[in-house]
Coordinates of C-alpha atoms in Angstrom, one line a residue:
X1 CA 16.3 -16.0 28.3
X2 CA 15.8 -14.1 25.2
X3 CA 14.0 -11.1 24.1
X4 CA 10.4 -10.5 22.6
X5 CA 11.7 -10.2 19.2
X6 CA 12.7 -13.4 18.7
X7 CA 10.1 -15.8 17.2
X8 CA 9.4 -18.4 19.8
X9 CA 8.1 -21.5 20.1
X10 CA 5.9 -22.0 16.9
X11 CA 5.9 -22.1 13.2
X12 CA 8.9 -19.9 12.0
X13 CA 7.3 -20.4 8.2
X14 CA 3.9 -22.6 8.7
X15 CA 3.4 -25.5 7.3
X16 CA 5.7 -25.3 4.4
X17 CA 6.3 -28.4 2.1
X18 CA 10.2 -29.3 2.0
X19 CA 12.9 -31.6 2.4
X20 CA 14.1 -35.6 4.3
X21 CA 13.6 -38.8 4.6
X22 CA 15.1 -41.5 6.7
X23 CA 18.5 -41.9 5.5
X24 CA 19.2 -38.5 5.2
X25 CA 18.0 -37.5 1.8
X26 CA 15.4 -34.7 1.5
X27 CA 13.0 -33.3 -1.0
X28 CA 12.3 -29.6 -1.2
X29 CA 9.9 -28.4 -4.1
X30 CA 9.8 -25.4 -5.9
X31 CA 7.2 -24.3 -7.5
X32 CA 7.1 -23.1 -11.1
X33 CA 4.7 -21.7 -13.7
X34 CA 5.1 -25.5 -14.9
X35 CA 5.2 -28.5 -13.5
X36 CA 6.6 -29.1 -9.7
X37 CA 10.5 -29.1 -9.6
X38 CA 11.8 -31.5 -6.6
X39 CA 15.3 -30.6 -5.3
X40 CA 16.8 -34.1 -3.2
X41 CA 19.3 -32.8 -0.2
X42 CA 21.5 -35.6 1.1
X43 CA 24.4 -34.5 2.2
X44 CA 24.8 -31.6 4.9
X45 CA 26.7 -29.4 3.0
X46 CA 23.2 -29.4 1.2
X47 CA 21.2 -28.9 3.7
X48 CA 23.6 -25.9 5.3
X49 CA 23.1 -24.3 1.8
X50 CA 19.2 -24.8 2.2
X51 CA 19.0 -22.7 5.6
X52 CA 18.4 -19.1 3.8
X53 CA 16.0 -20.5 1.5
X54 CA 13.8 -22.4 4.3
X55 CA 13.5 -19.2 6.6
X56 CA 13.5 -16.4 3.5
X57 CA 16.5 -14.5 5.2
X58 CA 19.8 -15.5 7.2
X59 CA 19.5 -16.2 10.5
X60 CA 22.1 -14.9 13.0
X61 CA 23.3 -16.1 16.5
X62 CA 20.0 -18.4 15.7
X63 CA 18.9 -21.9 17.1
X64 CA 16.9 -22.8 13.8
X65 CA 14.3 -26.3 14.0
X66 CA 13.3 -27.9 10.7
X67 CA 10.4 -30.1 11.1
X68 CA 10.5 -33.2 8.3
X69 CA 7.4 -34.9 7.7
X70 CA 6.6 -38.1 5.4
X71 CA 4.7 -37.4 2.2
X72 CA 3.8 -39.8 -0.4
X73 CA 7.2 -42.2 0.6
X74 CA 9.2 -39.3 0.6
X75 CA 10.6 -36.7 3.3
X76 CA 9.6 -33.0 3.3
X77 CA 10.3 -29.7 5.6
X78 CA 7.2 -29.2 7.7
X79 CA 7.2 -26.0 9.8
X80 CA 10.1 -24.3 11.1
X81 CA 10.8 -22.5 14.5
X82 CA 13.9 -20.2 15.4
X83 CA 15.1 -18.8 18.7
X84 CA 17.9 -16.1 19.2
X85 CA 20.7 -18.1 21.1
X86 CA 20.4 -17.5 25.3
X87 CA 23.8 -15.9 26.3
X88 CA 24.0 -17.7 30.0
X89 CA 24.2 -21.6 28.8
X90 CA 22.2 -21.7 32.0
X91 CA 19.4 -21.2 29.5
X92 CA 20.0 -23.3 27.3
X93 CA 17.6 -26.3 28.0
X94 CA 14.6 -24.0 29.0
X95 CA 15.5 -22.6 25.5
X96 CA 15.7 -26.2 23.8
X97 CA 12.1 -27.5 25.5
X98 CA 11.0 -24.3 24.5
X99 CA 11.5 -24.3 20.8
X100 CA 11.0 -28.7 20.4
X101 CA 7.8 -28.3 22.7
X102 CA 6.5 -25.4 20.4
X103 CA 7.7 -26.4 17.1
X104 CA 6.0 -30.3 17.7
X105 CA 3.2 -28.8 19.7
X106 CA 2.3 -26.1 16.9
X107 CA 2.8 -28.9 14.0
X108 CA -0.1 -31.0 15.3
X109 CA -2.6 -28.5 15.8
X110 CA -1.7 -28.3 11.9
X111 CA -2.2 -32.0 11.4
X112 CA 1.2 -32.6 10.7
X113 CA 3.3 -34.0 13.7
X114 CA 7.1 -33.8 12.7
X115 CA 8.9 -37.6 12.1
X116 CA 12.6 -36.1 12.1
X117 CA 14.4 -32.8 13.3
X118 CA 17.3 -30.9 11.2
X119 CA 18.4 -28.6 14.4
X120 CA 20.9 -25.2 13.0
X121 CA 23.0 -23.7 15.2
X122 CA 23.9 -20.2 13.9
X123 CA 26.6 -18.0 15.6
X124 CA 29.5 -15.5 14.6
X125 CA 32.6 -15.8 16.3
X126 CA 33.4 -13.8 19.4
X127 CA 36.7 -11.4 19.4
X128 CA 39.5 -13.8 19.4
X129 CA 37.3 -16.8 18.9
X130 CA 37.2 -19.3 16.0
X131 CA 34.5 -21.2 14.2
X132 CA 35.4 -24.1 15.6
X133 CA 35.2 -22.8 19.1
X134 CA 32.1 -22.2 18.3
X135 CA 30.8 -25.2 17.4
X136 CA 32.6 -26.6 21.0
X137 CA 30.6 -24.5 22.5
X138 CA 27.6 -24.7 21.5
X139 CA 27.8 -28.5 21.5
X140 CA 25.9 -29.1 24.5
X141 CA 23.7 -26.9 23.3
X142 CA 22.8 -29.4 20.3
X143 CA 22.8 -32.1 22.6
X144 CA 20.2 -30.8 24.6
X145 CA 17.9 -29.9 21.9
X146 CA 18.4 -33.8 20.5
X147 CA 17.6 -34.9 23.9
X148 CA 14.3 -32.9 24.4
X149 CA 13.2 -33.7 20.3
X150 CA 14.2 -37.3 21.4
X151 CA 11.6 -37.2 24.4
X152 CA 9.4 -36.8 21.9
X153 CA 9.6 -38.9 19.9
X154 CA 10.7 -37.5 17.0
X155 CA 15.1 -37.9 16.4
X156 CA 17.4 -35.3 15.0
X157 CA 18.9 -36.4 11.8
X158 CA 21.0 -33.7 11.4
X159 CA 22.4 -31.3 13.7
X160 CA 24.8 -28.6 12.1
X161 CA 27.0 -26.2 13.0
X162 CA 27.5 -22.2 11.0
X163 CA 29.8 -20.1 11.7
X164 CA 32.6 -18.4 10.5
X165 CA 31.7 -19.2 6.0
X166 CA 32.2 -22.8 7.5
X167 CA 29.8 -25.5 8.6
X168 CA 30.1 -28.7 11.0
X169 CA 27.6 -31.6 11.9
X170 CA 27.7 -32.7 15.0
X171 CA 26.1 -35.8 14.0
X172 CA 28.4 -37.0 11.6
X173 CA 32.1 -38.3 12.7
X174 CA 33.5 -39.3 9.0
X175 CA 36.5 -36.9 8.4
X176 CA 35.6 -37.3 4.5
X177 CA 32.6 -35.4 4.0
X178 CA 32.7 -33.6 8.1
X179 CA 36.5 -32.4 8.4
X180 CA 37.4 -31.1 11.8
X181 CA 38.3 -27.6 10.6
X182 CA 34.8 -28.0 9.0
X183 CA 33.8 -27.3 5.2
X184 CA 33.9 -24.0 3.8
X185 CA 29.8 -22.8 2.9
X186 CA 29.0 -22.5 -0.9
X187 CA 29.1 -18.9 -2.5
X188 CA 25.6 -17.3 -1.7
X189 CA 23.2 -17.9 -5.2
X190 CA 25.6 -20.8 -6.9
X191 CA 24.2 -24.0 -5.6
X192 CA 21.3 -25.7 -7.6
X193 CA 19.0 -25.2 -4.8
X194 CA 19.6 -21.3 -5.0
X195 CA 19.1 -21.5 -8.8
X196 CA 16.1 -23.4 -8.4
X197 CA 14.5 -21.0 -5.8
X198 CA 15.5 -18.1 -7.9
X199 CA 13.6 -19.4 -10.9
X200 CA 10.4 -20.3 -8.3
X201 CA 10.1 -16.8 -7.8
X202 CA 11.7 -17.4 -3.9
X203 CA 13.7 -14.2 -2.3
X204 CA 16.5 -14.7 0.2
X205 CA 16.5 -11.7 1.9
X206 CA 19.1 -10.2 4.5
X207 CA 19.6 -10.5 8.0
X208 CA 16.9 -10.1 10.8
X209 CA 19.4 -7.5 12.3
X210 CA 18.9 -5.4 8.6
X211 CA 14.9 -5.8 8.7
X212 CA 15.0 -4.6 12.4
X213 CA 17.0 -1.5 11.6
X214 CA 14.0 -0.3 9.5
X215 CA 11.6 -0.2 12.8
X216 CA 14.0 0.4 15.3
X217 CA 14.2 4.5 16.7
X218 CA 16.8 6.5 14.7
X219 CA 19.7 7.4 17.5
X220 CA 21.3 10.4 15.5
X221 CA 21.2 14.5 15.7
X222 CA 17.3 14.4 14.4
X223 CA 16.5 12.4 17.6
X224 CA 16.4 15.2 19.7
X225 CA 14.8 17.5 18.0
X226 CA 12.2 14.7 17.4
X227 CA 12.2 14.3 20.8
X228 CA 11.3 18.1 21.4
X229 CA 8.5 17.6 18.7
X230 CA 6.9 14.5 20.9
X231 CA 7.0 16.3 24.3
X232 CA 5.4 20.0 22.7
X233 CA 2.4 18.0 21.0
X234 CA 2.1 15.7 24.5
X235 CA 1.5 19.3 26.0
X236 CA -2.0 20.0 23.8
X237 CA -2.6 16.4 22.6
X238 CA -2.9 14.7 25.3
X239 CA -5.4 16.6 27.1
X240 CA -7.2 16.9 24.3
X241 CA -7.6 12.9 23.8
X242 CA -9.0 12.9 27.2
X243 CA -11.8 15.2 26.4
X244 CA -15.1 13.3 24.7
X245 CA -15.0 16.4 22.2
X246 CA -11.4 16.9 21.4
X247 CA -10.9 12.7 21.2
X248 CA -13.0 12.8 18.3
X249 CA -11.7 16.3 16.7
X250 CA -7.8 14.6 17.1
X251 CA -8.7 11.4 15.7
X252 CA -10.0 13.1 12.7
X253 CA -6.7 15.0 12.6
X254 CA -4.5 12.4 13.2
X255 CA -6.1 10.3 10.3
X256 CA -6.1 13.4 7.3
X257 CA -2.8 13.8 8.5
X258 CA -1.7 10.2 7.6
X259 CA -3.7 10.5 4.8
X260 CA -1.4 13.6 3.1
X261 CA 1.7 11.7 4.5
X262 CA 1.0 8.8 2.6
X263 CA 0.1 10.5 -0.3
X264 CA 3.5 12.3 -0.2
X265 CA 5.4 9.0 -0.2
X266 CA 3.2 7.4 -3.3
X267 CA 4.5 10.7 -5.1
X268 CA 8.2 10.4 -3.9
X269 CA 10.4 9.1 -6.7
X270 CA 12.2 5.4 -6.4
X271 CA 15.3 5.4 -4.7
X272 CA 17.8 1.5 -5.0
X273 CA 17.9 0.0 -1.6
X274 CA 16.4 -0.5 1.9
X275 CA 18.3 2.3 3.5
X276 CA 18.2 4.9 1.3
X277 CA 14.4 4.1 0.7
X278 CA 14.1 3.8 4.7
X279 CA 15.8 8.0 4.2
X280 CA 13.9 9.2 2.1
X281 CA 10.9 8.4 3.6
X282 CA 12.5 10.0 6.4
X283 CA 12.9 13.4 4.9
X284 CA 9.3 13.5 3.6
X285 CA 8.0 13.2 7.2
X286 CA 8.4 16.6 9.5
X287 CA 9.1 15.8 13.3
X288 CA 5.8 17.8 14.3
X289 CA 4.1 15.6 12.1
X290 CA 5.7 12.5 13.3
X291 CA 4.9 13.8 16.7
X292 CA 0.9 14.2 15.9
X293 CA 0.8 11.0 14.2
X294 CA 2.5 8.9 16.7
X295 CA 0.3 10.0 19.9
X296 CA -2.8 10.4 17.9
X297 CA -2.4 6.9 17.2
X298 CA -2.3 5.7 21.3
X299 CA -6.0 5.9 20.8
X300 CA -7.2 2.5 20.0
X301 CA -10.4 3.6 17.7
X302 CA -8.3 5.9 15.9
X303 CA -5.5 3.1 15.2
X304 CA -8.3 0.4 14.3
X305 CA -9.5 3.2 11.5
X306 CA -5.9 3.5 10.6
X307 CA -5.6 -1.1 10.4
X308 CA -7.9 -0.6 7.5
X309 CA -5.4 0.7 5.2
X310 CA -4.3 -3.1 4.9
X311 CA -4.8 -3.8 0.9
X312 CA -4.8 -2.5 -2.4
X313 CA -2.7 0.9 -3.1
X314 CA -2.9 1.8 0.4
X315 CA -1.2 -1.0 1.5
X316 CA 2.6 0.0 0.6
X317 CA 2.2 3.6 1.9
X318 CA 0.5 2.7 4.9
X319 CA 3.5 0.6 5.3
X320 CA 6.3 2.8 5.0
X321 CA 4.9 5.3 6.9
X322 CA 4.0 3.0 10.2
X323 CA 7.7 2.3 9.4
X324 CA 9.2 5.6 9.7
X325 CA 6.5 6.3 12.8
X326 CA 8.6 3.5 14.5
X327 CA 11.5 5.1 13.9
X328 CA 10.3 8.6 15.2
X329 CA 9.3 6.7 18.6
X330 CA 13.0 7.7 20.5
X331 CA 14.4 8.5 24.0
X332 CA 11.4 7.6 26.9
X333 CA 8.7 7.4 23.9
X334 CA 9.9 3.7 23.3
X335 CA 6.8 2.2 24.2
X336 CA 4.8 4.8 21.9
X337 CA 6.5 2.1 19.4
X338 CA 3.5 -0.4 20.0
X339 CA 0.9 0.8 18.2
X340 CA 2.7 1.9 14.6
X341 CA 4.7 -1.4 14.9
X342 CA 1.7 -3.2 15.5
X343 CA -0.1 -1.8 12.7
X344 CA 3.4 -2.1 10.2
X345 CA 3.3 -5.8 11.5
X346 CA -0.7 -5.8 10.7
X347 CA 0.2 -4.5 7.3
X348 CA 3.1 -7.2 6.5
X349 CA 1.0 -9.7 7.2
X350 CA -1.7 -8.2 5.3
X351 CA 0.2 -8.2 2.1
X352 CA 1.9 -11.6 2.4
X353 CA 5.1 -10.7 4.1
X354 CA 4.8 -13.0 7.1
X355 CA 8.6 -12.3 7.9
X356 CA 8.0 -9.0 8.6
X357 CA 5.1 -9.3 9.8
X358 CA 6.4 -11.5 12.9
X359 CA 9.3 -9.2 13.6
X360 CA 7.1 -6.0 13.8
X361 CA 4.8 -7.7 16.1
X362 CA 7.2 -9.1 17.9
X363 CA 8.8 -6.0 18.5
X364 CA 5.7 -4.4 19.4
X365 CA 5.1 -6.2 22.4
X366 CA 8.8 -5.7 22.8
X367 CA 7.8 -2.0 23.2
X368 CA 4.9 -2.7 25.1
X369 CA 4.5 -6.3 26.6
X370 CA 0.8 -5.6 27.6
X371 CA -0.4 -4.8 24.1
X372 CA -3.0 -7.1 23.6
X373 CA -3.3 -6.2 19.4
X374 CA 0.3 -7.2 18.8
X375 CA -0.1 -10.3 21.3
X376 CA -3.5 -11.1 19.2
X377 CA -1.7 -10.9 15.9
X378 CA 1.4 -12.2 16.5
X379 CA -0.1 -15.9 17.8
X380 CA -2.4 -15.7 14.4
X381 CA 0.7 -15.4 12.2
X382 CA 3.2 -18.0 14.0
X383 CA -0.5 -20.3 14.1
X384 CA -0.5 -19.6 10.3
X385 CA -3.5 -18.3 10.7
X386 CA -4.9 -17.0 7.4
X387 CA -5.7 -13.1 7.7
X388 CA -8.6 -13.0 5.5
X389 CA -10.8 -13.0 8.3
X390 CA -9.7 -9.9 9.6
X391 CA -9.6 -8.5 6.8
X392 CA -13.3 -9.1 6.4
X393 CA -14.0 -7.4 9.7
X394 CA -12.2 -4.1 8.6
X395 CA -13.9 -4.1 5.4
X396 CA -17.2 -4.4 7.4
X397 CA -16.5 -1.6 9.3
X398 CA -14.9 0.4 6.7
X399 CA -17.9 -0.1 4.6
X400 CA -20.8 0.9 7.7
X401 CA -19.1 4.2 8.3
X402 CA -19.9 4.3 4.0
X403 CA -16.5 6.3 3.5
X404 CA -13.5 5.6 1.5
X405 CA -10.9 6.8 3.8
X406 CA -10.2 5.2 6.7
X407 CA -12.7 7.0 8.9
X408 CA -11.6 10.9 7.8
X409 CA -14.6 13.5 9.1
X410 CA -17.2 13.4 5.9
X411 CA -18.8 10.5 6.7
X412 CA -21.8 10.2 9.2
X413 CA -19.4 9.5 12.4
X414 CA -15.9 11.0 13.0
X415 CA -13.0 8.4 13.3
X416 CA -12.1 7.9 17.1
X417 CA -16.3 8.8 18.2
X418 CA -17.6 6.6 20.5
X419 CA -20.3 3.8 19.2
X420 CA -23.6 3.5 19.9
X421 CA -24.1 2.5 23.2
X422 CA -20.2 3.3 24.1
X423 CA -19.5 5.5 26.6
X424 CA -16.2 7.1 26.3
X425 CA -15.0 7.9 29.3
X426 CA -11.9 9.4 30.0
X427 CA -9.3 7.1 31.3
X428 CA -8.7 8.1 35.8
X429 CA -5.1 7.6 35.8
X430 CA -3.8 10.8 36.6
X431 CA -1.5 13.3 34.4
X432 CA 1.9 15.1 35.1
X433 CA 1.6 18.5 35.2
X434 CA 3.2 18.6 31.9
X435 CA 0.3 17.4 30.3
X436 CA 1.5 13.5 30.2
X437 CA -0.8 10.3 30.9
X438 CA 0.8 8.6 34.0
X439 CA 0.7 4.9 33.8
X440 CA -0.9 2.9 36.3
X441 CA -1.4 -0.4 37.4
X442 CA -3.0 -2.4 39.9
X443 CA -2.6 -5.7 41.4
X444 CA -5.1 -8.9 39.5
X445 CA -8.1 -8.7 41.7
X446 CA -9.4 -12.1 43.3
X447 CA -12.8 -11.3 42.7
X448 CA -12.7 -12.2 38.7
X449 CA -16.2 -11.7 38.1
X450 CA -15.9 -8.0 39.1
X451 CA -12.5 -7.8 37.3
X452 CA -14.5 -8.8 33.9
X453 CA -17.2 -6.6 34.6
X454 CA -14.8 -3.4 34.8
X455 CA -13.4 -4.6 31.8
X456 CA -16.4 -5.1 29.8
X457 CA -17.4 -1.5 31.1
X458 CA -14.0 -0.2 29.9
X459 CA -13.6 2.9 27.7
X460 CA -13.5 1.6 24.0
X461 CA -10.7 4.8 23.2
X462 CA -7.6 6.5 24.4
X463 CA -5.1 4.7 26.5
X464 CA -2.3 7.2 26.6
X465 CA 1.1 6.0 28.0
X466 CA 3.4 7.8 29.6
X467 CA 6.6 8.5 27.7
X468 CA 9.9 6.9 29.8
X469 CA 12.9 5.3 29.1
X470 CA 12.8 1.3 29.0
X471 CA 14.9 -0.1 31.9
X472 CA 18.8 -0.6 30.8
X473 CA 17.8 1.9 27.9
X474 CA 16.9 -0.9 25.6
X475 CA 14.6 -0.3 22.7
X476 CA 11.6 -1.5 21.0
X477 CA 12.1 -5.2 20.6
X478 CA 13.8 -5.9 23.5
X479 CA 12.5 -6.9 26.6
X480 CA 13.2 -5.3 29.7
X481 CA 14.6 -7.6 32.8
X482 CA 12.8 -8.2 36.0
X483 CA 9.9 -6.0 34.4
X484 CA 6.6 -7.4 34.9
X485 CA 2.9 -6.6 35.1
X486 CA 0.0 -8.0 36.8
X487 CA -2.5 -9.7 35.0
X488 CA -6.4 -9.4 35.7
X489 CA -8.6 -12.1 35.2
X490 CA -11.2 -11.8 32.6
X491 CA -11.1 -11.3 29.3
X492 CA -10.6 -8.6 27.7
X493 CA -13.2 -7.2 25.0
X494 CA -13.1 -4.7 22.0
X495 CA -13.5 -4.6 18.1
X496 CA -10.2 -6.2 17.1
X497 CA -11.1 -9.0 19.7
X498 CA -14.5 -9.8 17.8
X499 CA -12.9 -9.7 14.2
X500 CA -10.5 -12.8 15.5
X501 CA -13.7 -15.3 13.9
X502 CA -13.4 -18.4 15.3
X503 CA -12.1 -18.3 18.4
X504 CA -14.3 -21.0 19.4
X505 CA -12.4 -23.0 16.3
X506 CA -9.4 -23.1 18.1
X507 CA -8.0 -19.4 16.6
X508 CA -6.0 -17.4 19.2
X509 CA -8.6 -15.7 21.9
X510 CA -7.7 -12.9 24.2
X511 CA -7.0 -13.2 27.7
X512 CA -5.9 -11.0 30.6
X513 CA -8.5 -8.2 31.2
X514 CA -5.6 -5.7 32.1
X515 CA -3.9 -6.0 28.6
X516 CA -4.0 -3.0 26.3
X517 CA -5.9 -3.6 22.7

């Protein structure tokens, strides 16, 4: 119905105080060093105008749910919730219940059940098509999701229409304000709301189709030389992970390396923009060392050390290289993609970029649907979960290993070395006779006591998949159809799992014993 990068189903931007009353005006605040500035939206021209602002970017071929809650007499935006746009109207009402179920469901877990709905409809025109075709044809697409908010209880005020510069409602019939050709949008930045957002400090940034690009694999010349790179160092490193001995020597490689990397790109001079930043960092990172970095990282202890650069002057180069690893991950190393997604996701989220943050995650488990990390932190953010607490945890560990680095040799026990009382074991699925980890997978066992007993047994380390090309040739972020994977019962256990305090307080838990942390 849609891929695994699209936020589904829960908070697009928490709990967020905003606009609507019954009658159609809404409030949006915007804070300022002074005191709290109100903006009142009442007409839909208003509201279309509001979109960016609500969501922090501009959505594209987006179904987009404002919740509107009652505050003190007067109407604000609660969460939001967005949804790419199914292409078979077949999926359209699974898509609708989806989002409504979610959006309402995910509100009153935050003690704030939604009164109203303002539903978006976002979509370019087709070759050949017109906005107003689109808006025909998405209109039982509208009516659906005003039926299922309706089951709940909670009407649509407003349901709009984007497309083409121009906007229509589809719950408004007065040619005055809702001409049938619809009304042209307001230059991006000139409406009072913009100017009022602007002064708060609040950034409208591009599309999600120009923050994907920056984690998505590179598909130029460089790609298959990269490529080369990846399948040489599977030849030595993978065996070596395997190996009790050589796990710990390559974790301890793998994290100086990241260390000089990083360092390289604090030193590199500013560049103006996203994609020449995004190439430069590029050019400062060597396909062998891409190639090290990206399978030292597919073992978990090694990545957990690497999570702790999270904060602080670490945070921004940790960033921007977990970035460019993403985009080293080409050809069949796609699902490689989860873990330096996962910990750019991690990061984002880390330092307050929750937009981000949900789109690297997302596209993690795009990469990889069975990695339980991503699936651990991607709940937490859309929950709105704060990420102090594992933050805390890291810190913890950081601080018992009494180093500065995150887990370089020097200190008493070498990044990627078992525990006390942790067996590392290498993993038994078998290798190609290139060197490569062959996945495997077997069927959820009835017995589910035994099942969580062979997880809780389960190596703490290396989990090494094997490189192929996602089905269709799709890439990170995409999910693969009719691909699934059998599910164990149990639950499964590790260090990342324990840092989620308070799952007995109604935080995210873990579940599915054959997941990969």
């Amino acid at each position: 119905m849609t891929n695994h990068s699209e936020t589904t189903g829960s908070s697009e931007n928490g709990d967020l105080s905003g606009p609507a009353t019954p009658g159609g005006t809404a409030h949006t605040p915007c804070d300022s060093p002074g005191d709290e500035h109100q903006i009142t939206l009442r007409t839909p021209a208003e509201l279309a105008d509001a979109l960016p602002y609500l969501l922090g970017y501009r959505p594209e071929d987006s179904i987009v749910l404002a919740a509107l809650r009652d505050r003190d007499g007067r109407g604000r935006f609660g969460g939001r919730a967005r949804l790419g746009i199914p292409a078979n109207a077949d999926d359209w009402a699974g898509a609708a219940g989806q989002l409504v179920h979610g959006l309402v469901t995910g509100s009153e877990r935050r003690g704030a059940r939604p009164e109203q709905m303002v539903a978006y409809l976002c979509q370019e025109p087709a070759r050949g098509e017109t906005g107003r075709e689109v808006m025909e044809r998405l209109r039982p697409l509208a009516q659906k999701l005003r039926v299922e908010c309706g089951a709940l209880d909670v009407p649509v005020v407003e349901a709009l229409c984007i497309s083409a510069g121009r906007f229509w409602s589809y719950c408004c019939d007065d040619a005055v304000c809702c001409p049938a050709e619809g009304t042209l949008m307001g230059l991006p930045g000139t409406s009072v709301l913009a100017a009022a957002a602007t002064y708060a400090g609040i950034q409208v940034r591009g599309s999600l189709s120009e923050l994907r690009a920056r984690l998505l694999p590179r598909e130029n010349a460089a790609a298959h030389e990269q490529e080369a790179a990846l399948d040489a160092a599977s030849m030595t490193l993978v065996a070596r992970i395997l190996d009790d001995t050589g796990r710990s020597d390559v974790a301890g490689e793998t994290l100086d390396l990241a260390q000089r990397v990083m360092r390289r790109l604090t030193g590199a001079p500013p560049v103006s923009g996203m994609p020449a930043e995004d190439l430069r960092d590029d050019q400062l990172l060597g396909h062998d060392e891409a190639a090290a970095l990206i399978l030292g990282l597919q073992d978990r202890t090694t990545r957990d050390h690497a999570a702790e650069w999270m904060e602080g002057d670490e945070a921004g180069p940790a960033l921007r290289l977990w970035r460019a690893l993403a985009r080293r991950c080409v050809g069949p190393y796609g699902e490689h993609a989860a873990a330096p997604l996962t910990l750019a996701g991690w990061v984002a989220w880390s330092t307050g970029d929750e937009l981000e943050a949900r789109e690297a995650l997302a596209m993690a488990l795009g990469a990889d649907p069975d990695y339980l990390f991503a699936r651990l932190l991607h709940q937490a953010c859309n929950e709105g979960l704060d990420p102090e607490s594992v933050r805390r945890c890291l810190r913890t560990e950081r601080g018992g290993r009494g180093g500065t680095g995150g887990g370089t040799p020097g200190g008493e026990e070498r990044a990627g070395a078992p525990g006390k009382g942790e067996p590392a074991e290498p993993s038994s699925a078998p290798l190609t006779p290139s060197g490569r980890r062959r996945r495997t997978r077997s069927a959820a066992s009835a017995d589910g006591a035994r099942r969580r007993a062979r997880t809780r047994d389960r190596e703490s380390g290396a989990k090494i998949g094997h490189p192929r090309t996602p089905a269709g040739g799709e890439r990170p972020g995409v999910a693969r159809a009719g691909r699934t994977r059998p599910r164990a019962s149990g639950t499964a256990t590790g260090r990342k799992d324990a840092c989620a305090e308070g799952r007995g307080r109604g935080e995210p838990g873990a579940e599915g014993g054959g997941e990969r942390l």
